[in-house]
Coordinates of C-alpha atoms and ligand atoms in Angstrom, one line a residue:
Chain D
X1 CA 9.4 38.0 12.4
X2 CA 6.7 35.3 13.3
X3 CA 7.5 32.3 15.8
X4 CA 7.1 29.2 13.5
X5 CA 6.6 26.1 15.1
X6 CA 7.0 22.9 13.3
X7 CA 6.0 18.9 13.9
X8 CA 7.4 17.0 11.7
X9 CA 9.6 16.5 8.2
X10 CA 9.1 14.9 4.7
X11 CA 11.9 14.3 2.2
X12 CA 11.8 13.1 -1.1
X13 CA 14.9 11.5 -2.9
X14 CA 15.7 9.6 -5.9
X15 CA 18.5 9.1 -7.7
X16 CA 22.0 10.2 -5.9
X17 CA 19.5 9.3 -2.8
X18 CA 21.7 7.3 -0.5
X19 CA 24.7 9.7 -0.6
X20 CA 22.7 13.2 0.3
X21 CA 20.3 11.1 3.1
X22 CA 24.0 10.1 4.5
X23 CA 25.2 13.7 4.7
X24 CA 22.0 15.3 6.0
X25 CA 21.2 12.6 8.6
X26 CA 24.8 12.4 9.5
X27 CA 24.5 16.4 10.1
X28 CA 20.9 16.6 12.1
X29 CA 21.5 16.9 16.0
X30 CA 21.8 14.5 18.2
X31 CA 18.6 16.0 19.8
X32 CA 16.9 17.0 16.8
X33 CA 13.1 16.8 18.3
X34 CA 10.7 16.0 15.2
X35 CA 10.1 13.0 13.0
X36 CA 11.7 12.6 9.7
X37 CA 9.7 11.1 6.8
X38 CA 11.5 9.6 4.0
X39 CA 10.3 8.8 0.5
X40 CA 13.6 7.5 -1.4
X41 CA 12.8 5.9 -4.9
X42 CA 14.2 2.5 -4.9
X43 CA 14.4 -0.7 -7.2
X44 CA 11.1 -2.6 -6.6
X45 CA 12.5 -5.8 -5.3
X46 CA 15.5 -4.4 -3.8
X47 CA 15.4 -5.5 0.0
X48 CA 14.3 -3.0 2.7
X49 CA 18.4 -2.1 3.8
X50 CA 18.5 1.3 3.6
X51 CA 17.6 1.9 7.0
X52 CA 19.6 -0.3 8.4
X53 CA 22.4 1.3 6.5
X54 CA 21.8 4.8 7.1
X55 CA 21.5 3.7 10.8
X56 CA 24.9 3.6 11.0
X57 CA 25.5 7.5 9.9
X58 CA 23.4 9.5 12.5
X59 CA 22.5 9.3 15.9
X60 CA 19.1 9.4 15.5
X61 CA 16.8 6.4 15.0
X62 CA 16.7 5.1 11.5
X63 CA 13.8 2.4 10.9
X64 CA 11.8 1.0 7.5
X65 CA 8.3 2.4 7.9
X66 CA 5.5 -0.1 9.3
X67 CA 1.4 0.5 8.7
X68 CA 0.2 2.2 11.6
X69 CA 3.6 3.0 12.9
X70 CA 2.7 6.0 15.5
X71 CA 5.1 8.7 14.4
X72 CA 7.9 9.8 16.9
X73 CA 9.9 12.9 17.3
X74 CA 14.1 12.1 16.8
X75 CA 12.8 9.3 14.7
X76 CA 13.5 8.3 10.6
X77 CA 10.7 6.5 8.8
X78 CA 12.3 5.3 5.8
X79 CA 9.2 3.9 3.5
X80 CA 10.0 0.4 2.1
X81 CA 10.4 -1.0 -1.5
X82 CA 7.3 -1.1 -3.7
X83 CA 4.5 0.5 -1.1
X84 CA 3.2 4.2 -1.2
X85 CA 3.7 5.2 2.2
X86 CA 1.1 7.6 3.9
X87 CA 0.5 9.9 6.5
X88 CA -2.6 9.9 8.6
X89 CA -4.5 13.1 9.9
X90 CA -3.5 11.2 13.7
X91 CA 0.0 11.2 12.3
X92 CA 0.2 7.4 11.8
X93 CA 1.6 5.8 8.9
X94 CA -0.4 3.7 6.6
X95 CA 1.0 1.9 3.7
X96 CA -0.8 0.9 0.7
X97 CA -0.3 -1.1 -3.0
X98 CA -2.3 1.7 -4.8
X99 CA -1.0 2.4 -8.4
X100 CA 2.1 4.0 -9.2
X101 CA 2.0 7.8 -9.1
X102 CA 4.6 9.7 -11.9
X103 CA 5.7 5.8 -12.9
X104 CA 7.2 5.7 -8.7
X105 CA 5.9 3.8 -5.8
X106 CA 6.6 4.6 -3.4
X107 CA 5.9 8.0 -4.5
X108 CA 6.7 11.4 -2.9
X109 CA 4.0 13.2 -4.2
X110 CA 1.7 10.9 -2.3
X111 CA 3.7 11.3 0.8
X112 CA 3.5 15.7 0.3
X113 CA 0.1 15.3 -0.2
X114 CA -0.9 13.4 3.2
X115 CA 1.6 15.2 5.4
X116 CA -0.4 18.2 4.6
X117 CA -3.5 17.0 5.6
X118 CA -2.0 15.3 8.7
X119 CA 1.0 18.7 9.5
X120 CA -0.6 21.6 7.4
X121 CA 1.7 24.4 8.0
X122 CA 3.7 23.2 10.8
X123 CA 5.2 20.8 7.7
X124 CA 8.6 21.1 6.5
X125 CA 8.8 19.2 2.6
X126 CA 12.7 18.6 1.4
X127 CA 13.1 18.0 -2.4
X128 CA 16.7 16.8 -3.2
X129 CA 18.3 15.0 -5.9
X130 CA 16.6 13.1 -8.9
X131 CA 16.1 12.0 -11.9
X132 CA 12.2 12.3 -12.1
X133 CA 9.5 15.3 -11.6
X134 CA 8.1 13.3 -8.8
X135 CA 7.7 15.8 -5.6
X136 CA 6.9 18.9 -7.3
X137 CA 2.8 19.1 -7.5
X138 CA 3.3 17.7 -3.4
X139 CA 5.9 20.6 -2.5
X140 CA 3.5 23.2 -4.6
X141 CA 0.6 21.4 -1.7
X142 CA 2.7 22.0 0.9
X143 CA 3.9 25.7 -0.1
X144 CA -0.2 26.6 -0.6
X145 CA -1.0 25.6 2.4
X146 CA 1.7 27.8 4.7
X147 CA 4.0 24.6 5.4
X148 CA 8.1 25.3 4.8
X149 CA 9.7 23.9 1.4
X150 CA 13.3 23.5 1.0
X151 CA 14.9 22.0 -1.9
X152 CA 18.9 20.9 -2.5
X153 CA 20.5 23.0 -5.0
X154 CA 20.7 21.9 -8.4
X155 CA 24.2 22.5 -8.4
X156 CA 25.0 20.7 -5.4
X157 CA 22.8 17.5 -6.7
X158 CA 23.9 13.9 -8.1
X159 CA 20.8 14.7 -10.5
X160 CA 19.4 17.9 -11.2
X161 CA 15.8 17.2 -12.4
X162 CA 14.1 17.1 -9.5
X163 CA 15.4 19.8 -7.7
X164 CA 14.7 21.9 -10.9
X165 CA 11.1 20.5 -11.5
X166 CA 10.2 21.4 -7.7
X167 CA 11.6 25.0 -7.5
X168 CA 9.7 25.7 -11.4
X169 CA 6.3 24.4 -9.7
X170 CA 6.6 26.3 -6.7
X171 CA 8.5 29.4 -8.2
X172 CA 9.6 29.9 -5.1
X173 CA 10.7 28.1 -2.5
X174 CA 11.2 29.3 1.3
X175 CA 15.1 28.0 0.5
X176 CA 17.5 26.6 -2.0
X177 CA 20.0 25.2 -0.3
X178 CA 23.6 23.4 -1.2
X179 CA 23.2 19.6 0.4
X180 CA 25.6 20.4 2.7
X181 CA 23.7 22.9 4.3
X182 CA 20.0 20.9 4.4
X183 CA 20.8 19.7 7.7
X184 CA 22.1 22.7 9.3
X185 CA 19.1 24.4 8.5
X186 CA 16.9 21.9 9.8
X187 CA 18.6 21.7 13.3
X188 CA 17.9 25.9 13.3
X189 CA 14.3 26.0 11.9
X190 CA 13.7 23.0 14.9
X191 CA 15.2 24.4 17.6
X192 CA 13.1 26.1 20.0
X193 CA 11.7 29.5 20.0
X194 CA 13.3 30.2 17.0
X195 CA 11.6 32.8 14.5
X196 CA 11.7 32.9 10.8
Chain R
X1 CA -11.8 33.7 4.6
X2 CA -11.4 29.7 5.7
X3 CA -8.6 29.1 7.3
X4 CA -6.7 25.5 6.6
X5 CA -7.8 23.7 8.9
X6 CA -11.2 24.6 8.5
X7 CA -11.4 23.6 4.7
X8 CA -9.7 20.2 6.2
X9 CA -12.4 19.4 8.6
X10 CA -15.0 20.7 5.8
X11 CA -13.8 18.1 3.4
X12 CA -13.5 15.2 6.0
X13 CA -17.3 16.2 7.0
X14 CA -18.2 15.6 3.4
X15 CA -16.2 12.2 3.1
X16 CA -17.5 11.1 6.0
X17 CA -20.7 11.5 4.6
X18 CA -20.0 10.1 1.5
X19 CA -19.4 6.9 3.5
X20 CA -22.2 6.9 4.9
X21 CA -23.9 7.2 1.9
X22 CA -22.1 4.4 0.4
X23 CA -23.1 1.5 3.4
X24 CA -27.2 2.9 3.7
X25 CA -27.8 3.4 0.0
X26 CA -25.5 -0.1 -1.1
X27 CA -24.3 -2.0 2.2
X28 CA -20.6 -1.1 1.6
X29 CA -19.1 -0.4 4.6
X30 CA -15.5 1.9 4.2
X31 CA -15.5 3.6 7.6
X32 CA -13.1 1.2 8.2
X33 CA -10.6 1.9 5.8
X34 CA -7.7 3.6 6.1
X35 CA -8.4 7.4 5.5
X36 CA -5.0 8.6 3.7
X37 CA -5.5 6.3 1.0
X38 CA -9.8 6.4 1.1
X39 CA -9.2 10.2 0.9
X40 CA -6.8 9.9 -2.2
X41 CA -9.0 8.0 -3.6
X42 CA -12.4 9.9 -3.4
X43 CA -10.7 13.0 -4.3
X44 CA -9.1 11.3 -7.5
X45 CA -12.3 10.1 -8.2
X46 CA -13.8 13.4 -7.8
X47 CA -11.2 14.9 -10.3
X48 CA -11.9 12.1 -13.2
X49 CA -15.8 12.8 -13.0
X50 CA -17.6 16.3 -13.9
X51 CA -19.3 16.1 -10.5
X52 CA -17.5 19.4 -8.9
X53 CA -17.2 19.0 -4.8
X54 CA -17.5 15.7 -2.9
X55 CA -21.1 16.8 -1.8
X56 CA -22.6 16.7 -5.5
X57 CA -20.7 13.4 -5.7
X58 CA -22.9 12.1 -3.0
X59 CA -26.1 13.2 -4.8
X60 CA -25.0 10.7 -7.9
X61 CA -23.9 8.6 -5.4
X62 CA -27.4 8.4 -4.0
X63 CA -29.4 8.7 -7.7
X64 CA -27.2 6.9 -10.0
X65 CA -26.0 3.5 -9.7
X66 CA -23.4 3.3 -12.5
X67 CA -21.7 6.0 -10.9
X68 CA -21.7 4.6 -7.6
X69 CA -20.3 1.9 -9.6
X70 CA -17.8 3.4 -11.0
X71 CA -16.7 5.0 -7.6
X72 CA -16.2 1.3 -5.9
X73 CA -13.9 0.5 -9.1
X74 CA -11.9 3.5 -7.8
X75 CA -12.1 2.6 -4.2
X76 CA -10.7 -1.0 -4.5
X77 CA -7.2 -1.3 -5.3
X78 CA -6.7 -4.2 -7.7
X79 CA -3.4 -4.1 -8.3
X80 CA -1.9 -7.7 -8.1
X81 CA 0.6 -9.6 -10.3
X82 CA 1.5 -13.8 -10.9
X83 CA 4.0 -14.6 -8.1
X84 CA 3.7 -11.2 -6.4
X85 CA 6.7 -11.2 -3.6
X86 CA 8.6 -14.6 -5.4
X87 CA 10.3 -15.5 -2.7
X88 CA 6.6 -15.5 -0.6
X89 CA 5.5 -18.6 -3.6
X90 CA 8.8 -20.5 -2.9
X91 CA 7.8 -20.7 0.7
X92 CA 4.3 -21.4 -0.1
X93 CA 5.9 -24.4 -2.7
X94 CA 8.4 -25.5 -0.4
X95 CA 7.6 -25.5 3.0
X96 CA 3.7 -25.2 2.9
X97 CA 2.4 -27.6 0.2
X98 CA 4.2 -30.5 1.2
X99 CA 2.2 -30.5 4.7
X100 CA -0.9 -29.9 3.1
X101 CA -0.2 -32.9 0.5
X102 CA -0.7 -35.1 3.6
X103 CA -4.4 -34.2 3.9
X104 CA -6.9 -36.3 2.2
X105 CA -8.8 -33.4 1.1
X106 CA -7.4 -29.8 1.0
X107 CA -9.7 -26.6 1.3
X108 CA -8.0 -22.8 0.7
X109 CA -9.3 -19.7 0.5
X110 CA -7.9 -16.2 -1.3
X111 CA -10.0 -13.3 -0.1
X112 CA -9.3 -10.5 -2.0
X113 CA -8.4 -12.1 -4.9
X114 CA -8.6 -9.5 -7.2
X115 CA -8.4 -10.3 -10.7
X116 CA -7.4 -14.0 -9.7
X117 CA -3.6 -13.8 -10.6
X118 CA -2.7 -14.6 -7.0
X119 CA -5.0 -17.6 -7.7
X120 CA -3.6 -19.1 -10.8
X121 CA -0.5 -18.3 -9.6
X122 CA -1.7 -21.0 -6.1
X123 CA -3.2 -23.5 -8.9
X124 CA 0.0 -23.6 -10.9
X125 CA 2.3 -24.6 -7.8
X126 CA -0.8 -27.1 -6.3
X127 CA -0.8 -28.7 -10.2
X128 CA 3.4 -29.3 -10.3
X129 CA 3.1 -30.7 -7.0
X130 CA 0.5 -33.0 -8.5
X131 CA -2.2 -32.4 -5.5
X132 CA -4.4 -30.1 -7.4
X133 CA -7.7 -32.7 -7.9
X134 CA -7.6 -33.1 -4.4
X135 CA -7.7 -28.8 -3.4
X136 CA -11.2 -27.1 -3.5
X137 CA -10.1 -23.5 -3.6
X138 CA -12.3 -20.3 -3.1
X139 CA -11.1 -17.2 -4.5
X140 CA -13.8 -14.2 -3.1
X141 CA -13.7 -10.4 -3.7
X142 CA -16.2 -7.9 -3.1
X143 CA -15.7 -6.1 -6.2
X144 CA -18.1 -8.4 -8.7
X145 CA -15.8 -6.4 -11.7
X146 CA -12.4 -7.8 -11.2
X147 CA -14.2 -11.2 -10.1
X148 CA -15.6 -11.6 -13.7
X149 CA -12.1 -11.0 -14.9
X150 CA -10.4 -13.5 -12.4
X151 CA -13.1 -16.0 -13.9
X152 CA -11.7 -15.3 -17.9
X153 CA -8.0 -16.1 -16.2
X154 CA -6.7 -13.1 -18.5
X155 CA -3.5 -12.2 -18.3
X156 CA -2.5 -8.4 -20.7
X157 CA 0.6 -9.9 -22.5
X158 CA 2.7 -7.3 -21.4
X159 CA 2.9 -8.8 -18.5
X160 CA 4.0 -12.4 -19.4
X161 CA 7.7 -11.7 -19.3
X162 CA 7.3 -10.4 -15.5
X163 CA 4.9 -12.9 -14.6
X164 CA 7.6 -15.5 -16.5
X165 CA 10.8 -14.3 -14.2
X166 CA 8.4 -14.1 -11.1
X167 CA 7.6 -17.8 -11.9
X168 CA 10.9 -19.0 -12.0
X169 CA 12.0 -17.4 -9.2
X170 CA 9.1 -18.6 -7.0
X171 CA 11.3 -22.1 -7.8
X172 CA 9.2 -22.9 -10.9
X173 CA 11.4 -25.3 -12.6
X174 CA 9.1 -26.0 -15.4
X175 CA 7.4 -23.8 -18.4
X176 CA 5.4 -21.0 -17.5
X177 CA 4.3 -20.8 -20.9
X178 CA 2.8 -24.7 -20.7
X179 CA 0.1 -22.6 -18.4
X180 CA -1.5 -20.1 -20.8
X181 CA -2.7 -19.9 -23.5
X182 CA -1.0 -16.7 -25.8
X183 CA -3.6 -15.2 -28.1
X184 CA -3.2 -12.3 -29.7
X185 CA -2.4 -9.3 -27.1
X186 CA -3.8 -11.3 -24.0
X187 CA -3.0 -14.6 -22.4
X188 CA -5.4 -17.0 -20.9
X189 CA -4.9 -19.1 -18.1
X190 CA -5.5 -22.8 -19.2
X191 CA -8.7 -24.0 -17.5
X192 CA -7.4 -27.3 -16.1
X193 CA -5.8 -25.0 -13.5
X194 CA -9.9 -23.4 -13.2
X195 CA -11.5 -26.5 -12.9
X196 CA -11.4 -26.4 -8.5
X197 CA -11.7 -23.0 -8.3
X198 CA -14.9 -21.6 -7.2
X199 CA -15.3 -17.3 -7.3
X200 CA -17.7 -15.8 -4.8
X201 CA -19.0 -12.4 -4.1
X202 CA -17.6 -12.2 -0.6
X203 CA -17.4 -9.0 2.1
X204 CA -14.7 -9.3 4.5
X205 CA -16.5 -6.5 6.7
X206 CA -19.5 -7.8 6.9
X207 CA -19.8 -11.5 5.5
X208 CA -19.3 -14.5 7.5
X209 CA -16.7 -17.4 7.9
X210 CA -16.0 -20.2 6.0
X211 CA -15.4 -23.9 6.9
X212 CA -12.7 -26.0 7.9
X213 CA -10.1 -24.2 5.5
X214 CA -6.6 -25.6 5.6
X215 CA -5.4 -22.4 4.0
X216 CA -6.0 -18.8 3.9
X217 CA -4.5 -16.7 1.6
X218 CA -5.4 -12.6 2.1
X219 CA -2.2 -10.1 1.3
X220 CA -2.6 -6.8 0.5
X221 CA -5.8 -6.2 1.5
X222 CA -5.4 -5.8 5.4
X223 CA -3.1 -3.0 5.1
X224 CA -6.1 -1.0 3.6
X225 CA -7.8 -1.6 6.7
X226 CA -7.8 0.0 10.7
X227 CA -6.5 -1.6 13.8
X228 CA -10.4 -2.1 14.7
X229 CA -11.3 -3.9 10.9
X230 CA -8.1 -6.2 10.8
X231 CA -9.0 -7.7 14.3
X232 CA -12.7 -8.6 13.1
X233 CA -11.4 -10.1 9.7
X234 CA -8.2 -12.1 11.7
X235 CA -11.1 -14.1 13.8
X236 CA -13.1 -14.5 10.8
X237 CA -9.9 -16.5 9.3
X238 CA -9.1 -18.2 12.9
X239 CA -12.9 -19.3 12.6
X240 CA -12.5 -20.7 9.2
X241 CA -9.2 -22.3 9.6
X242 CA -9.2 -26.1 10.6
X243 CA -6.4 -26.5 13.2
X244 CA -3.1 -27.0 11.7
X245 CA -4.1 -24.4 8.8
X246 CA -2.3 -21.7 7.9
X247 CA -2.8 -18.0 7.4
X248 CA -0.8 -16.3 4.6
X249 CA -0.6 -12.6 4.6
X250 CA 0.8 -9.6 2.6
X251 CA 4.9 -8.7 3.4
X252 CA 4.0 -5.3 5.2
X253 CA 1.2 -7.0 7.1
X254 CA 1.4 -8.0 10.7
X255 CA -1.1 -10.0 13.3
X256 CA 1.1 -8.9 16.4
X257 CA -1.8 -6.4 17.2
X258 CA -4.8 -8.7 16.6
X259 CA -6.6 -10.6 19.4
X260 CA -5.5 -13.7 17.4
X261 CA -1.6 -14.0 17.8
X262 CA -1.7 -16.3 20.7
X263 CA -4.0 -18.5 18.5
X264 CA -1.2 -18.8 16.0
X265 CA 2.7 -19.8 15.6
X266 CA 4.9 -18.4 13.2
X267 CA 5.4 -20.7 10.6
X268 CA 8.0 -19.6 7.8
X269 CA 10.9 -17.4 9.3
X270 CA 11.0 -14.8 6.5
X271 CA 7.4 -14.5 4.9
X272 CA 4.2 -13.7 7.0
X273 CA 2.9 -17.3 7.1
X274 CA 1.6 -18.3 10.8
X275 CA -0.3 -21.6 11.5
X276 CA -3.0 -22.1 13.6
X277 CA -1.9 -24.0 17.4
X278 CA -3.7 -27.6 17.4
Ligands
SAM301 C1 -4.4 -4.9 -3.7 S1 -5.6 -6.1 -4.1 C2 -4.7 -7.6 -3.6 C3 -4.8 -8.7 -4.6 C4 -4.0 -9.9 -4.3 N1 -4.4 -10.5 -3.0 C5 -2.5 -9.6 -4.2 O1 -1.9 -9.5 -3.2 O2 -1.9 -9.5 -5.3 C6 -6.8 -5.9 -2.9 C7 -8.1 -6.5 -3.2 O3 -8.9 -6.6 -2.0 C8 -10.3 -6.4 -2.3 N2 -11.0 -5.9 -1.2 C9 -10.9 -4.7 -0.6 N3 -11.8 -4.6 0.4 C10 -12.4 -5.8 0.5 C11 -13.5 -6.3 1.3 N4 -14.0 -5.6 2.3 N5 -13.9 -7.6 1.1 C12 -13.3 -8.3 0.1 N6 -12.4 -7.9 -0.7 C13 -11.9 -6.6 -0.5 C14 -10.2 -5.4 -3.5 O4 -11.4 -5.4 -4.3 C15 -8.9 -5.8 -4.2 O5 -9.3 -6.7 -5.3

């Protein structure tokens, strides 16, 4: 048993992604003491909502991502519509127009990648529904370099592909859990003092 | 054995040196750039060439100039689209030109213009208003490559049915097609809408202002660049804007944090266009 301590989490989403952020942000604590960053594939001109949405489900702090954003613990960064959103080694956000990445922008692998440069193994990466193999050479990033990956179980997803793509890059995952258990398991790997 | 953090700080040494590099050996200054997205880059640039760690890319950088070349293509994003953000052009045609139609003379200025599709897009909306002979408009990047392409006004003609439906929701009411020229798997712009536009080689870190411009455009370039950069290029537009002007930026892009807000008042309630206080 080791104490693991760990600053902050990434999720990646696509499609099925509004329903499974709902039940996991509905489940995190009230308390829950580390920032949450969110990559959800979206329509490119769709208008930035979802936060303001999902807002309305947890207790936490949902908000859409801004450049330079300092990143707070008990907070949601949801990345906007049509930007690559990035994490900076002194955990600020940038966002940037670069190309897509997998056909996506935003896309989650960029998010992975920079979180581990900015978190290294006090990172926990979430891979949950999706119709795309976006997220899976990022989660395979995370996993080498001693951070925590969890991804939803296929069963349990709207769309399985994702899920599925992740877990065969990584082979194997620190968990595959059902949706309904993501958040439960992030309240408990959070919490103080508690070892893996 | 390294540890992770130490190969972390090992490869930012090495960037870091890389950009230093860069701004003695050619005067291109990226330290301050955003370093995610710098960092992405180099390293993507570093997968696409045979050179095999960022330190022998700095010895090419040093001895060969078509690979430094070649590395600045990588380094400057030039993705841009006609009537990027729509509903940014109907502001720009509804609530912008007709102030500026009241000048005798009209100057504007797109820096970062990329490939110049932001700037045909501007010369379109300035012709249908019917004020375009009276507009002297600069269009600058620092990236001579995509310059010579914003001069040719080419458009890939997979693109025209975007660009179309981008058009027409910016408000255009008439023909997009009336405004190329459809060849065989390109487009070019028609050069009426090239006659008043002048493309410069221009630096936003380290070139100077221009004059008595009654419009800047720059979006999508300042989000690339650190709390310390955006403040020195926002007074280089304050300096080059006539009183009255406005300052256009990207969606995502904000002023709030530059010495220069109290200069400015917001001008369009949803898109990031401010004018400069008489
Ligand atoms: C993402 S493009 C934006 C194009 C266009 N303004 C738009 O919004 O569609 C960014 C452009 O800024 C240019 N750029 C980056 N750094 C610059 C600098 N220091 N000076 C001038 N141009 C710069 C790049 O070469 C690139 O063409």
């Amino acid at each position: 048993m080791k104490d693991r301590h760990f600053s902050c989490v990434v999720i990646g989403v696509s499609a099925g992604g509004l329903n499974a952020l709902t039940v996991i942000f509905h489940g995190l604590s009230a308390d829950f003491p580390i920032p949450v960053v969110v990559v959800q594939h979206e329509k490119s001109d769709s208008e930035d909502l979802l936060a303001e949405l999902l807002n309305y489900k947890t207790d936490l702090c949902v908000k859409t991502a801004e450049e330079k954003d300092t990143i707070e613990g008990g907070v949601i960064y949801i990345c906007p519509a049509n930007y690559h959103l990035l994490i900076e080694e002194n955990r600020t956000l940038s966002l940037s127009v670069d190309p897509r990445v997998n056909h996506a922008r935003p896309s989650i692998d960029v998010l992975f990648e920079t979180a581990v440069s900015a978190y290294g193994k006090e990172l926990i990466a979430v891979i949950l529904t999706g119709a795309s193999s976006d997220g899976s050479t990022g989660l395979r990033q995370v996993m080498d370099n001693d951070g925590y990956a969890i991804v939803q179980d296929p069963a349990t997803a709207y769309s399985r592909i994702m899920p599925e793509a992740a877990i065969k890059a990584c082979r194997f995952p620190d968990e595959i859990v059902p949706l309904e258990e993501v958040s439960a398991r992030l309240n408990d790997l959070c919490r103080k003092g508690y070892s893996l | 054995m390294i540890s992770g953090n130490e190969e972390r700080d090992n490869e930012n040494l090495e960037i870091n040196l890389l950009i230093r590099a860069v701004k003695e050996k050619y005067g291109y200054d990226f330290s301050g750039y955003s370093r995610a997205s710098l960092k992405r880059r180099i390293k993507k640039s570093l997968s696409e060439s045979d050179a095999d760690s960022i330190s022998s890319m700095i010895h090419r950088i040093i001895y060969e100039k078509e690979y430094f070349h070649n590395l600045l293509l990588n380094l400057s994003i030039n993705v841009t689209e006609m009537f990027r953000d729509p509903g940014f052009f109907r502001s720009i045609r509804d609530e912008v030109i007709p102030v500026l139609a009241e000048l005798a003379s009209i100057r504007i200025w797109h820096a970062g213009c990329s490939t110049g599709e932001e700037v045909y897009s501007m010369a379109i909306l300035l012709k249908e208003a019917g004020i375009y002979n009276k507009c002297q408009i600069f269009a600058t990047d620092f990236n001579q490559v995509v310059l010579e392409k914003a001069k040719e006004g080419i458009l890939p003609i997979g693109n025209l049915k975007e660009s179309t439906r981008n058009y027409q929701k910016s408000g255009g009411r008439g023909s997009f097609a009336d405004w190329y020229t459809a060849r065989y798997d390109f487009a070019v712009m028609k050069s009426v809408l090239r006659k008043n536009i002048l493309f410069a080689d221009h630096n936003l870190v380290s070139d100077e202002v221009f004059s008595q411009v009654d419009l800047v455009m720059c979006r999508n370039v300042l989000i690339y660049f650190d709390r310390p950069l955006q403040n020195r290029v926002f007074k280089l537009f304050s300096n080059s804007l006539s009183h009255g002007g406005f300052l256009a930026i990207g969606s995502k892009e904000t002023i709030h944090f530059s010495s220069i807000t109290d200069e400015f008042e917001k001008f369009s309630t949803k898109q990031k266009i401010f004018r400069k206080k008489i």
